[in-house]
Coordinates of C-alpha atoms in Angstrom, one line a residue:
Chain A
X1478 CA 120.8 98.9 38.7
X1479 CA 118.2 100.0 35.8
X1480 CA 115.6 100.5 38.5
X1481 CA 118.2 103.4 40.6
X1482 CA 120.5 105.2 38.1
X1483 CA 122.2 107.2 40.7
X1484 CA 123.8 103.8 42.1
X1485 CA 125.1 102.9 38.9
X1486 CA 127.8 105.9 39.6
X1487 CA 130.7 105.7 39.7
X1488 CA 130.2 106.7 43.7
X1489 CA 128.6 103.6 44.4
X1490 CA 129.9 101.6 47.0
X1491 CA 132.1 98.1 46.9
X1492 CA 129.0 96.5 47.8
X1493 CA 126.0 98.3 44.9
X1494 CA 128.9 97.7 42.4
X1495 CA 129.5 93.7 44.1
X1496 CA 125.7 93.4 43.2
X1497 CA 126.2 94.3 39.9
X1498 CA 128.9 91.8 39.0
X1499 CA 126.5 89.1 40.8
X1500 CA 123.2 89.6 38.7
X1501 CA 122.0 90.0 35.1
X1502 CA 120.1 92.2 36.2
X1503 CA 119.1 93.7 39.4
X1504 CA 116.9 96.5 41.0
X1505 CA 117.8 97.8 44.3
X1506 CA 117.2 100.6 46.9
X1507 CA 119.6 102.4 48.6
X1508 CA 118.3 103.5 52.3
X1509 CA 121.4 104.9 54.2
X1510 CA 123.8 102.1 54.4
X1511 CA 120.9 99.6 53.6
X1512 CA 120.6 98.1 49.9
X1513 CA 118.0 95.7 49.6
X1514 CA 116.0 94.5 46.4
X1515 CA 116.0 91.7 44.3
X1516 CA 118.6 90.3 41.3
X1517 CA 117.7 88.2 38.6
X1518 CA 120.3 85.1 37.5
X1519 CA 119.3 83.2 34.7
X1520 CA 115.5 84.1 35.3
X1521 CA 115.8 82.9 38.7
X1522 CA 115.0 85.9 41.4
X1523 CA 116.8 86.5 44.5
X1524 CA 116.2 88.8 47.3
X1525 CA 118.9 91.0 47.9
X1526 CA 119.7 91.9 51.7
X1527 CA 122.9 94.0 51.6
X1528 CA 124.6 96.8 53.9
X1529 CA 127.7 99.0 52.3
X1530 CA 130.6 100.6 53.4
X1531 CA 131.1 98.9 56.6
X1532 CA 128.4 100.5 58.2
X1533 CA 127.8 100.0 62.1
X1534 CA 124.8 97.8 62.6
X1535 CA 122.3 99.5 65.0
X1536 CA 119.4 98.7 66.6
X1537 CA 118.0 100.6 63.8
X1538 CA 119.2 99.0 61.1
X1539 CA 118.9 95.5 62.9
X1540 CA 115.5 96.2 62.6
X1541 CA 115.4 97.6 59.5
X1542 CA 116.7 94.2 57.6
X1543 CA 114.3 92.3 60.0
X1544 CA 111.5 94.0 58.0
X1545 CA 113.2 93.0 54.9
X1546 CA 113.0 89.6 55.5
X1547 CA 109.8 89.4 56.7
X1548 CA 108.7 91.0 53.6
X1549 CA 110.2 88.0 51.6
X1550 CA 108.7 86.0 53.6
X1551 CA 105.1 87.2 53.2
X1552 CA 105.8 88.2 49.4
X1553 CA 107.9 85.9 47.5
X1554 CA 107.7 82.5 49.7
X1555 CA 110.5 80.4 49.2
X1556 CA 112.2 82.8 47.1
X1557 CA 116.0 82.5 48.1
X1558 CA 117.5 85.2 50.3
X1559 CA 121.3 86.7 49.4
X1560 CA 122.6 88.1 52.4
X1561 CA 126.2 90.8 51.5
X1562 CA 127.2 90.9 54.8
X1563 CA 129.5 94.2 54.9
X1564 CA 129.4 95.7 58.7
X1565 CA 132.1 96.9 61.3
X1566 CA 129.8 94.8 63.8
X1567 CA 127.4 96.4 65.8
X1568 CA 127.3 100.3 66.2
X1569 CA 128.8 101.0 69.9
X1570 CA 126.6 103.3 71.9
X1571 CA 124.3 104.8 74.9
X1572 CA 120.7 104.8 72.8
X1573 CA 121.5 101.4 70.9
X1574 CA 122.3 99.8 74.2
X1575 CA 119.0 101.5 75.5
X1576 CA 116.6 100.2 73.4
X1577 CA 118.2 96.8 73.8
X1578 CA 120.5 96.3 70.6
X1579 CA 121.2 92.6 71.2
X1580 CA 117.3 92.2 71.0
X1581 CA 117.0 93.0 67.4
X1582 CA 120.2 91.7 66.5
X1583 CA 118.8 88.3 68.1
X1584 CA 115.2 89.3 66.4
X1585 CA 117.0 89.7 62.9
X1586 CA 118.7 86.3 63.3
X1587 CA 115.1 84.6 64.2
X1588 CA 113.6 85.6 61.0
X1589 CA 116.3 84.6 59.3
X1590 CA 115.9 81.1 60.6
X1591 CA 112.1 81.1 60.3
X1592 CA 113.1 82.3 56.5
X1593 CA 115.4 78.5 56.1
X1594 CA 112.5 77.0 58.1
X1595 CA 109.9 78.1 55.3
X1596 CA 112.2 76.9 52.1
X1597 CA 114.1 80.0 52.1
X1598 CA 117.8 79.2 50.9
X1599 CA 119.6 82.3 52.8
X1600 CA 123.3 82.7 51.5
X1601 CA 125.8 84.9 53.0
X1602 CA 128.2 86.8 51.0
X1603 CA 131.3 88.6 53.0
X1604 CA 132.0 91.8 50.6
X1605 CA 134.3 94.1 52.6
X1606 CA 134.3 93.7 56.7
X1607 CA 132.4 91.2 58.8
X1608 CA 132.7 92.0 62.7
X1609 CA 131.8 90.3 65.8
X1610 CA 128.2 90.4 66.3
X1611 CA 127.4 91.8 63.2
X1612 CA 128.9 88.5 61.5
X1613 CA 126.9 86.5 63.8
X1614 CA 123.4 88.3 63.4
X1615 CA 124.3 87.9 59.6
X1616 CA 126.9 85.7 57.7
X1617 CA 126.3 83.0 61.1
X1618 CA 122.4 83.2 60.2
X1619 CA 122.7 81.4 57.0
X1620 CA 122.7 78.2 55.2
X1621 CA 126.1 78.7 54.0
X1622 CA 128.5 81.8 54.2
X1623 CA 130.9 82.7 51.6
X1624 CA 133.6 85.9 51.3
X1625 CA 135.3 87.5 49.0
X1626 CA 139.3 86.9 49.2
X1627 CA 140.3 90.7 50.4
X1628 CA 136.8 90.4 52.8
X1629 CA 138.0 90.3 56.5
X1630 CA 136.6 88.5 59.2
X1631 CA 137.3 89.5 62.6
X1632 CA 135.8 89.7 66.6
X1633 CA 138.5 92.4 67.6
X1634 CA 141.5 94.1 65.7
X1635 CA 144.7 92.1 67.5
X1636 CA 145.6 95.3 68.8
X1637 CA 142.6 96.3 70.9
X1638 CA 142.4 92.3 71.9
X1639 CA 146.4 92.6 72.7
X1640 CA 144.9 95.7 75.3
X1641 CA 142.3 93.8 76.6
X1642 CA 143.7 90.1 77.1
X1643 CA 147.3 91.4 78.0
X1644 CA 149.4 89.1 76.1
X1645 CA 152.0 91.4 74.2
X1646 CA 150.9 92.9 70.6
X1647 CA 153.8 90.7 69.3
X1648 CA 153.2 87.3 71.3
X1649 CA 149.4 87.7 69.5
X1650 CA 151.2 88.3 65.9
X1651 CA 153.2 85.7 66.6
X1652 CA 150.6 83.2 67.5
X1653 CA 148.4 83.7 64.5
X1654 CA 150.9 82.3 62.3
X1655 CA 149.9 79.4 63.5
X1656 CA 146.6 79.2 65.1
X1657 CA 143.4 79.8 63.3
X1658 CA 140.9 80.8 66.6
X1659 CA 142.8 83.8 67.2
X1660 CA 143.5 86.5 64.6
X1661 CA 141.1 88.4 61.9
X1662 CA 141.0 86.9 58.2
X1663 CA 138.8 84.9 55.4
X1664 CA 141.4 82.0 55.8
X1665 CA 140.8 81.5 59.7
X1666 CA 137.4 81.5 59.7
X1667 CA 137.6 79.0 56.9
X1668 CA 139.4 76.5 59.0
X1669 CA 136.9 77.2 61.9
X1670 CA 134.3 76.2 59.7
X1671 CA 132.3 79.9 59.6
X1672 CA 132.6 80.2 56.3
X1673 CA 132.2 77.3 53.6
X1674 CA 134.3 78.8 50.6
X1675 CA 136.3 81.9 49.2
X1676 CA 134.9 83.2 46.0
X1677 CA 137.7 84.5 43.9
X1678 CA 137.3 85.1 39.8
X1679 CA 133.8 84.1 38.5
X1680 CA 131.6 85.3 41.1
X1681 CA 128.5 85.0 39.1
X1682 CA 129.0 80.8 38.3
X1683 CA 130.2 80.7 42.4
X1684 CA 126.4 82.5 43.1
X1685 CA 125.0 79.9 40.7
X1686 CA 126.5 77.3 42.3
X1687 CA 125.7 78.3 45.7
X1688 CA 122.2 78.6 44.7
X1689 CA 121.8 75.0 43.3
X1690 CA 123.1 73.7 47.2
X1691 CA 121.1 71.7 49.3
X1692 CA 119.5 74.1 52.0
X1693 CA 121.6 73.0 55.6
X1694 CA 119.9 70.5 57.6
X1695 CA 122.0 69.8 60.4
X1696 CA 124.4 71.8 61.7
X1697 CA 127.4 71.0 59.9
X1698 CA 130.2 73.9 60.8
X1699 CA 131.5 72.4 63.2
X1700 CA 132.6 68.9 61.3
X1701 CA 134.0 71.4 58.8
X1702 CA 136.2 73.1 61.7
X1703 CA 137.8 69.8 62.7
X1704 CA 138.1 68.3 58.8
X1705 CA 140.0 71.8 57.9
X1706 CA 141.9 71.7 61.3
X1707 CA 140.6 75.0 62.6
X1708 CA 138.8 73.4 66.0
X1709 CA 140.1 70.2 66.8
X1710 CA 137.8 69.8 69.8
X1711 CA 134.4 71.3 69.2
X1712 CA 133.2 68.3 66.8
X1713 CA 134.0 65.6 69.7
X1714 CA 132.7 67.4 72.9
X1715 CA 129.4 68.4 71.2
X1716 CA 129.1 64.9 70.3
X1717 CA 129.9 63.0 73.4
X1718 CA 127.6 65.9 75.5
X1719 CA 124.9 65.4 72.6
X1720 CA 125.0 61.6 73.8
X1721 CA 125.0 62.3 77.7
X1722 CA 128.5 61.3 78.6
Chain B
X527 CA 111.5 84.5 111.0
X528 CA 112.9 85.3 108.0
X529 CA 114.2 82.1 106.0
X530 CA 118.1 82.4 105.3
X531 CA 118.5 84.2 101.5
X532 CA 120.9 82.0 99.5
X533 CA 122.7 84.5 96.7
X534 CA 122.8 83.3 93.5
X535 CA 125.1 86.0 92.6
X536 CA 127.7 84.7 95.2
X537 CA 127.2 80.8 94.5
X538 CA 129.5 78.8 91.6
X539 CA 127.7 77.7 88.8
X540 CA 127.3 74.1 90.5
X541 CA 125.9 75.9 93.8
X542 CA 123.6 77.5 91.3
X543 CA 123.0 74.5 89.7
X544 CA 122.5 72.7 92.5
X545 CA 120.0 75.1 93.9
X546 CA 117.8 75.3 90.7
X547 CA 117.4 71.8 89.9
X548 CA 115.7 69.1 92.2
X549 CA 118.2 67.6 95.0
X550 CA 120.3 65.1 94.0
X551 CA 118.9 64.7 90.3
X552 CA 121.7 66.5 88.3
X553 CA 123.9 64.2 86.3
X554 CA 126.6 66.6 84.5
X555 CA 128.4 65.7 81.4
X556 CA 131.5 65.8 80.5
X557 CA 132.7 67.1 83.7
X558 CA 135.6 68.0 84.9
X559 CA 137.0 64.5 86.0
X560 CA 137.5 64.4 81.6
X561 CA 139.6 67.1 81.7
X562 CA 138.3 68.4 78.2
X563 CA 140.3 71.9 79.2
X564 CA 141.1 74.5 76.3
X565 CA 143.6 73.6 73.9
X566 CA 144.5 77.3 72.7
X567 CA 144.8 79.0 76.5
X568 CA 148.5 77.3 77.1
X569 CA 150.0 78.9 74.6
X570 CA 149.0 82.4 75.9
X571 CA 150.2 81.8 79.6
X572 CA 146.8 81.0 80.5
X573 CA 145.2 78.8 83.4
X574 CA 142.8 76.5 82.2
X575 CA 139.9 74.8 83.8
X576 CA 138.9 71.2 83.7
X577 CA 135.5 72.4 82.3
X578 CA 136.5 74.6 80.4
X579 CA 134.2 77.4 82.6
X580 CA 130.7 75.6 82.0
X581 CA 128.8 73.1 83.9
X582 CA 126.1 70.7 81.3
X583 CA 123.6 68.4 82.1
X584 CA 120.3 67.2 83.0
X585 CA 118.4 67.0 85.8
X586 CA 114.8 68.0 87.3
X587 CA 112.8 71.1 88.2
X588 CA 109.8 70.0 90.7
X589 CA 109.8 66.7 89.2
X590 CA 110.2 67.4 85.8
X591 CA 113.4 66.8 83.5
X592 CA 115.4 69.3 82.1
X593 CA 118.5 70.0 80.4
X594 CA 120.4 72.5 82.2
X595 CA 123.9 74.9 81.8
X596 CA 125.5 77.1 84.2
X597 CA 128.7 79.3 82.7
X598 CA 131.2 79.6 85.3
X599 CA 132.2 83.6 85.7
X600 CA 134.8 82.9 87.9
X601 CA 136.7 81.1 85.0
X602 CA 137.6 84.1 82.7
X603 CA 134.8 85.4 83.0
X604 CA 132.6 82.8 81.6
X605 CA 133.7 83.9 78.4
X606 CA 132.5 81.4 75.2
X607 CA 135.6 79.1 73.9
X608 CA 135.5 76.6 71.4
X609 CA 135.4 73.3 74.5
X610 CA 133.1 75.7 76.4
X611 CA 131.0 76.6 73.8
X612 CA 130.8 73.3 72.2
X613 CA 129.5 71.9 75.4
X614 CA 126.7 74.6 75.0
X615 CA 125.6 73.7 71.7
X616 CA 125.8 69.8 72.4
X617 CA 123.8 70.2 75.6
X618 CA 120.8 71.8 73.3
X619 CA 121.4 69.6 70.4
X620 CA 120.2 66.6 73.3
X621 CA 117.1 68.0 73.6
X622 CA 116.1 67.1 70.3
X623 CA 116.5 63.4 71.2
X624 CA 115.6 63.1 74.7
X625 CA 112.7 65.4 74.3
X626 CA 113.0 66.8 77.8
X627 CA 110.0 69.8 79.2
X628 CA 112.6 72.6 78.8
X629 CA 116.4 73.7 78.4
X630 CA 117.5 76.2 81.2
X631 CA 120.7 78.2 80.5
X632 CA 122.2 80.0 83.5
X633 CA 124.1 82.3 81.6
X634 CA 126.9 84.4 83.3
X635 CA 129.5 85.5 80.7
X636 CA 131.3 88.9 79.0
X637 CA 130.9 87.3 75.9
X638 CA 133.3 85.7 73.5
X639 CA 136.4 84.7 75.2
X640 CA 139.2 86.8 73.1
X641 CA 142.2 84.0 73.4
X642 CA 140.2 81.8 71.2
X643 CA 138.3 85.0 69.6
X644 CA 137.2 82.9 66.3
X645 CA 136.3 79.4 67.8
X646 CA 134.4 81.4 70.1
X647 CA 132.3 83.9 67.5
X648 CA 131.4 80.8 65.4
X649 CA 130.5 78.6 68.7
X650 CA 128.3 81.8 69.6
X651 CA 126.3 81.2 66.1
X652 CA 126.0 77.5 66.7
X653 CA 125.0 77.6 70.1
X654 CA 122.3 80.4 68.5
X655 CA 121.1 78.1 66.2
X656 CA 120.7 75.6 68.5
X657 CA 118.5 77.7 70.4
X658 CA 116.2 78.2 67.5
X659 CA 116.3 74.1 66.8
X660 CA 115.2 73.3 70.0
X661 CA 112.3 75.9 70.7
X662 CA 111.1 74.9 66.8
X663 CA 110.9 71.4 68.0
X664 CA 108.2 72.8 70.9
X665 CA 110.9 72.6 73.8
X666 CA 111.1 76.0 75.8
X667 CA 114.9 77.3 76.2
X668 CA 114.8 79.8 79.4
X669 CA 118.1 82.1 80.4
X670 CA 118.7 83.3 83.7
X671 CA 120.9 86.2 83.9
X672 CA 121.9 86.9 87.6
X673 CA 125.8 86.7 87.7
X674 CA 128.4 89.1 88.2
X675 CA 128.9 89.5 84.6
X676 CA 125.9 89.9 83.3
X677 CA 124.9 88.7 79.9
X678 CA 127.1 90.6 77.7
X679 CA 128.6 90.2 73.6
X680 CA 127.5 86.9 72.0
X681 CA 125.7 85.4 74.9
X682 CA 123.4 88.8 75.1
X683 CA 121.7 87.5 71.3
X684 CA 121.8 84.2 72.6
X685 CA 119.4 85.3 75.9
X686 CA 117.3 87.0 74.0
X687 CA 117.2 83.8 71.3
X688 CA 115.6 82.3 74.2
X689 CA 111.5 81.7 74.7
X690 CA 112.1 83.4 78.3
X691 CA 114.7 85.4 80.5
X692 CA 114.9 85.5 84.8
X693 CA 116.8 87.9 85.8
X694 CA 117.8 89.3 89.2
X695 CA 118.0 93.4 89.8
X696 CA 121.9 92.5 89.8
X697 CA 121.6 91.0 86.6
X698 CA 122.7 93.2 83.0
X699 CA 121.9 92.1 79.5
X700 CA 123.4 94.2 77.0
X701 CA 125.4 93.4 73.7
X702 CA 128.5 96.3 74.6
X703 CA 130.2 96.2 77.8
X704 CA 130.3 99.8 79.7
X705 CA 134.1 100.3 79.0
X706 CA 133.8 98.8 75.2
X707 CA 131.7 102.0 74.3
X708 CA 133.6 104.0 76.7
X709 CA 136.8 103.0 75.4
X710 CA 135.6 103.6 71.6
X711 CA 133.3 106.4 71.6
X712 CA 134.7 108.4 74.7
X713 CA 133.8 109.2 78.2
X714 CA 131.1 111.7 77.3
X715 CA 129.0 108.8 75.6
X716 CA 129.2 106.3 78.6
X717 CA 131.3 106.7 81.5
X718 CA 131.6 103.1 82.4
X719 CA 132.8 104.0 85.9
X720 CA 129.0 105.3 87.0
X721 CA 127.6 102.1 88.4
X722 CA 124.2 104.0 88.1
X723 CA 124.4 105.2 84.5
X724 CA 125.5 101.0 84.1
X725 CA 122.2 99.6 86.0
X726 CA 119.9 102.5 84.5
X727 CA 121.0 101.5 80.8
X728 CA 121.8 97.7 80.9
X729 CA 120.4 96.5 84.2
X730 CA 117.6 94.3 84.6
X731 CA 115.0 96.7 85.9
X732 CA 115.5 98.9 82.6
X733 CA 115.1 95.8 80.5
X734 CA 112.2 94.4 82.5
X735 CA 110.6 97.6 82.1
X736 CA 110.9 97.7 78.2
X737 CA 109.8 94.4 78.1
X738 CA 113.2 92.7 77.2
X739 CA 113.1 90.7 80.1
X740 CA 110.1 88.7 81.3
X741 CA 110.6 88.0 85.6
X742 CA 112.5 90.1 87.8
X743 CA 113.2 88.1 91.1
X744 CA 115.3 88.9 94.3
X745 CA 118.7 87.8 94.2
X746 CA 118.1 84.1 95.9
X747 CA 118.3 81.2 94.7
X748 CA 114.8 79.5 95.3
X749 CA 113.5 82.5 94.2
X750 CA 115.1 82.2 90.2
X751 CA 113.7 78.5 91.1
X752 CA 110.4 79.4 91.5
X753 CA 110.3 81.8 88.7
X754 CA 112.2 78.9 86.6
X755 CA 109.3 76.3 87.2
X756 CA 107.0 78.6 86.6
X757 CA 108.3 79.2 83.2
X758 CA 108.6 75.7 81.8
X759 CA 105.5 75.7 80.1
X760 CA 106.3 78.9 78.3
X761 CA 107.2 79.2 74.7
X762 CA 107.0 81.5 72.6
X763 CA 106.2 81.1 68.9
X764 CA 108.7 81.0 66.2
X765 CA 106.4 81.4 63.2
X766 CA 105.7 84.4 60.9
X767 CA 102.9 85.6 63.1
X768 CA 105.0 85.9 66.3
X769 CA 108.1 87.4 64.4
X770 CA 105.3 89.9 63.4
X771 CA 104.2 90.6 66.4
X772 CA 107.9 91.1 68.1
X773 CA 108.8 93.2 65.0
X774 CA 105.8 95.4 66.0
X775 CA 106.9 95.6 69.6
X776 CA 110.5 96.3 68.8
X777 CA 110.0 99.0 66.4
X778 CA 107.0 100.8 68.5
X779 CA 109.8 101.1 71.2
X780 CA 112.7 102.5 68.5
X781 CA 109.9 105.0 67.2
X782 CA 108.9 106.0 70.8
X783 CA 111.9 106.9 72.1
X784 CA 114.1 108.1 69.3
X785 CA 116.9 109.9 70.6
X786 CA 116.5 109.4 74.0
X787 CA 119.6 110.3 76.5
X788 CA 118.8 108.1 79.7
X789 CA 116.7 105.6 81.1
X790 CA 114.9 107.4 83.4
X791 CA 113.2 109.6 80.5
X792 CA 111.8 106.1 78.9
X793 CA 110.4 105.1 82.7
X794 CA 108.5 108.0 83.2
X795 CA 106.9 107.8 79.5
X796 CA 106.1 104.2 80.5
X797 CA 104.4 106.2 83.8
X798 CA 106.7 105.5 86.3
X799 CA 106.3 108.7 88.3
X800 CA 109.6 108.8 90.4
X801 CA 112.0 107.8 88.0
X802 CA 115.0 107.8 90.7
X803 CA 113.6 105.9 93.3
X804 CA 113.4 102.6 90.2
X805 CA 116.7 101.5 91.5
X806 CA 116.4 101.6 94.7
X807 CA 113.5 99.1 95.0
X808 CA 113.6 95.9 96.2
X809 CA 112.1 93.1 93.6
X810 CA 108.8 92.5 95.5
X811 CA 108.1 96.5 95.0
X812 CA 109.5 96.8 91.7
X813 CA 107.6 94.4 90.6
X814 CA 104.4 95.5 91.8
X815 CA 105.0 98.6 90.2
X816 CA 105.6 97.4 86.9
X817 CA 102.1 95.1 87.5
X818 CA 100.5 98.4 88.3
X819 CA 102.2 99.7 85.1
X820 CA 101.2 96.9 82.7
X821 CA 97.5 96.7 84.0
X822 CA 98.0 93.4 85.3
X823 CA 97.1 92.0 89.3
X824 CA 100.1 92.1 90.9

């Protein structure tokens, strides 16, 4: 943070300080909730796309890290793209929904594919919270998504999805003991096959190694649901509606 | 005489289906004689369905062969599961081998379905990605929205992940439902029981007008056919240059009308000069006036 002494605080957020432990070196701007720049590891540059402190992710904002990306793209081809994905999912309100939220959140995840189209490696890097739409306009986008071990992946906290779905708070609890699709956590969206790995202890050599992986081709999330046991189906139907059956 | 209007609102996703596509060339897949049926909705007490809430297949559109999907709203809404959404994502994952002139989805869903929350959120990023394959290998992808639920959560990014979107006037597209945001934010911010305040903010009409959706059609079925086959032939770009271009659009309209309250104030920038007549119209009207708006012959 050489470039932005006033991040190197002791007030800077889980995510600014996350960057720090990732990079030799590495210059970002701070714009709201918005921290984007680029780090340096082992003279290699990446371009940093990060949000802190679990912000909401508005149309604004959508839009806002749509520019980012384009900017790599016209700047720095091929230079590879580290996404901290750190969000309590899209921000909930009358203007978003106005100016047609899902639009940008569907515009953000288009340049992020034309970005892997053009040599771009995108990598996705759950720091604190991962919700919903805001993990699927983001840490979904990517050739490979990571988290932290105390990140948390989630589509609704189990007791808003106990309101809406009706089955008792407790019959919910007691389900995600054993099933993976329904209840928030790193570990279940592992066995789905949303994320590829947990980075725990070295998080620089994990970023290394993640940056030395092939860029993905096919879609392969869905074998890695079924070989971790998270979706037992989703591999096989694909397939046989793939072939026309 | 005025020929007998068939609802697409009020017709099953086969009807639908049926109605759309040329008669008698649909062949589904995996139907519902395979019983591939959830594997996570017994445990919670709940029904399944033999197709798990979505129709897939291909068939033709005036002769010409498409892929085609219709979620089932009746069938929990036509919320996304991990059978149901990995019928989705296989369906478009065809098209890269059989090469066919377009994929239509008939989308009609609330979003992810909760019981299987996770399977769901990552089928929602496959099926995404899908989308994006499929138009970068030159094949248009074209949603129709026109369904009692709308085009809501997930399936909302995936519509507009799409090279085109038919709507009816009765169809929404939005990424919140009315009683998420009411639920979360309070009554003051939405009030998800004004049907008008709904249609004014998510409706088709609004998004037609701000250029989210591209045809507005009456709520018929050989009229979203016509507007369908009219659409085959249109993609949109995927490169740098059109990202550009929809980044330009996009944050022309979030600069415009910063801290707007209502639709209606948007309209009559746009020049719409009776703001509360807009949803009242029929589609032949409304779409004459946004013609008139955009400069174009109607």
């Amino acid at each position: 943070m050489k470039a932005d002494a006033a991040a190197a605080t002791a007030g800077a957020s889980s995510t600014e300080r996350l960057i720090d432990t990732l990079f030799e070196d590495a210059r970002v701007t701070r714009t709201g909730a918005l921290v984007t720049g680029v780090g340096t590891l082992d003279g290699q540059q990446v371009a940093i796309l990060a949000t802190a402190e679990r912000t909401y992710v508005g149309a604004d904002l959508a839009l806002a890290m749509s520019r980012y990306v384009l900017d790599v793209m016209h700047d720095a081809p091929g230079r590879p793209i580290l996404i901290i994905v750190d969000n309590s999912g899209h921000r909930l309100g009358r203007w978003d929904e106005l100016m047609g939220n899902n639009g940008c959140l569907a515009h953000l995840a288009a340049c992020l594919y034309a970005a892997r189209r053009r040599g771009h490696l995108v990598i996705g890097l759950v720091n604190e919270l991962a919700v919903s739409a805001g993990f699927m306009a983001l840490g979904m986008a990517t050739d490979a998504c990571y988290a932290l071990p105390a990140a948390e992946v989630r589509v609704m906290a189990l007791n808003a999805m106990a309101r809406v779905t009706k089955v008792p708070l407790d019959r919910l609890t007691e389900l995600c003991a054993t099933s993976p699709v329904l209840g928030p956590g790193v570990e279940n969206f592992l066995r789905v096959g949303a994320l590829r790995a947990i980075w725990s202890g070295d998080l620089r050599a994990h970023l290394r190694e993640a940056l030395t992986e092939a860029p993905a081709g096919a879609d392969t999330r869905r074998a890695l649901g079924q070989e971790r046991g998270g979706r037992a189906l989703a591999r096989d139907v694909a397939a046989q509606v793939r072939a026309g059956a | 005489m005025i020929p007998a209007r068939h609802s697409f609102l009020e017709a099953s996703a086969r009807a639908r289906l049926r109605g759309l596509l040329d008669a008698g060339s649909f062949r589904e897949f995996c139907g519902p004689s395979r019983r591939l049926t959830s594997p996570h909705l017994p445990a919670l007490g709940m029904p399944v369905a033999f197709d798990d809430g979505i129709v897939v297949g291909e068939g033709a559109i005036e002769g010409r062969p498409v892929l085609a999907a219709a979620q089932e709203g009746g069938f929990m809404g036509g919320a996304v599961g991990e059978v149901h959404g990995a019928k989705l994502a296989g369906l478009l994952e065809r098209a890269l081998d059989t090469r066919p002139d377009a994929v239509v989805l008939l989308l009609d869903s609330g979003g992810v379905r909760l019981h299987e929350a996770n399977a769901g959120l990552i089928a929602m990023g496959e099926i995404q990605r899908a989308v994006f394959d499929v138009r970068a290998a030159g094949i248009p992808v074209i949603a129709v929205i026109g369904g009692r639920n709308g085009c809501y959560g997930g399936t909302s990014m995936i519509a507009r992940s799409c090279d085109r979107i038919v709507a009816s006037e009765e169809g929404r597209l939005s990424v919140s439902g009315p009683e998420v945001i009411e639920a979360v934010e309070g009554i003051e911010e939405f009030d998800a029981q004004d049907r008008a305040l709904v249609w004014r903010t998510m409706g088709a009409k609004h998004r037609r007008l701000i250029g989210e959706i591209d045809t507005i059609v009456a709520d018929d079925i050989e009229a979203f056919r016509g507007a369908v086959a009219a659409a085959l032939d249109d993609a949109r770009a995927l490169d740098l240059d059109a990202l550009e271009a929809e980044h330009a659009r996009l944050a022309t309209r979030l600069a415009r009308f910063e801290g707007v309250k209502d639709a209606r104030e948007i309209w009559a920038a746009l020049g719409v000069n009776d703001p509360d007549r807009v949803s009242d119209i029929e589609a032949d009207e409304f779409n004459r006036l946004v013609a008139v708006l955009e400069g174009t012959r109607p």
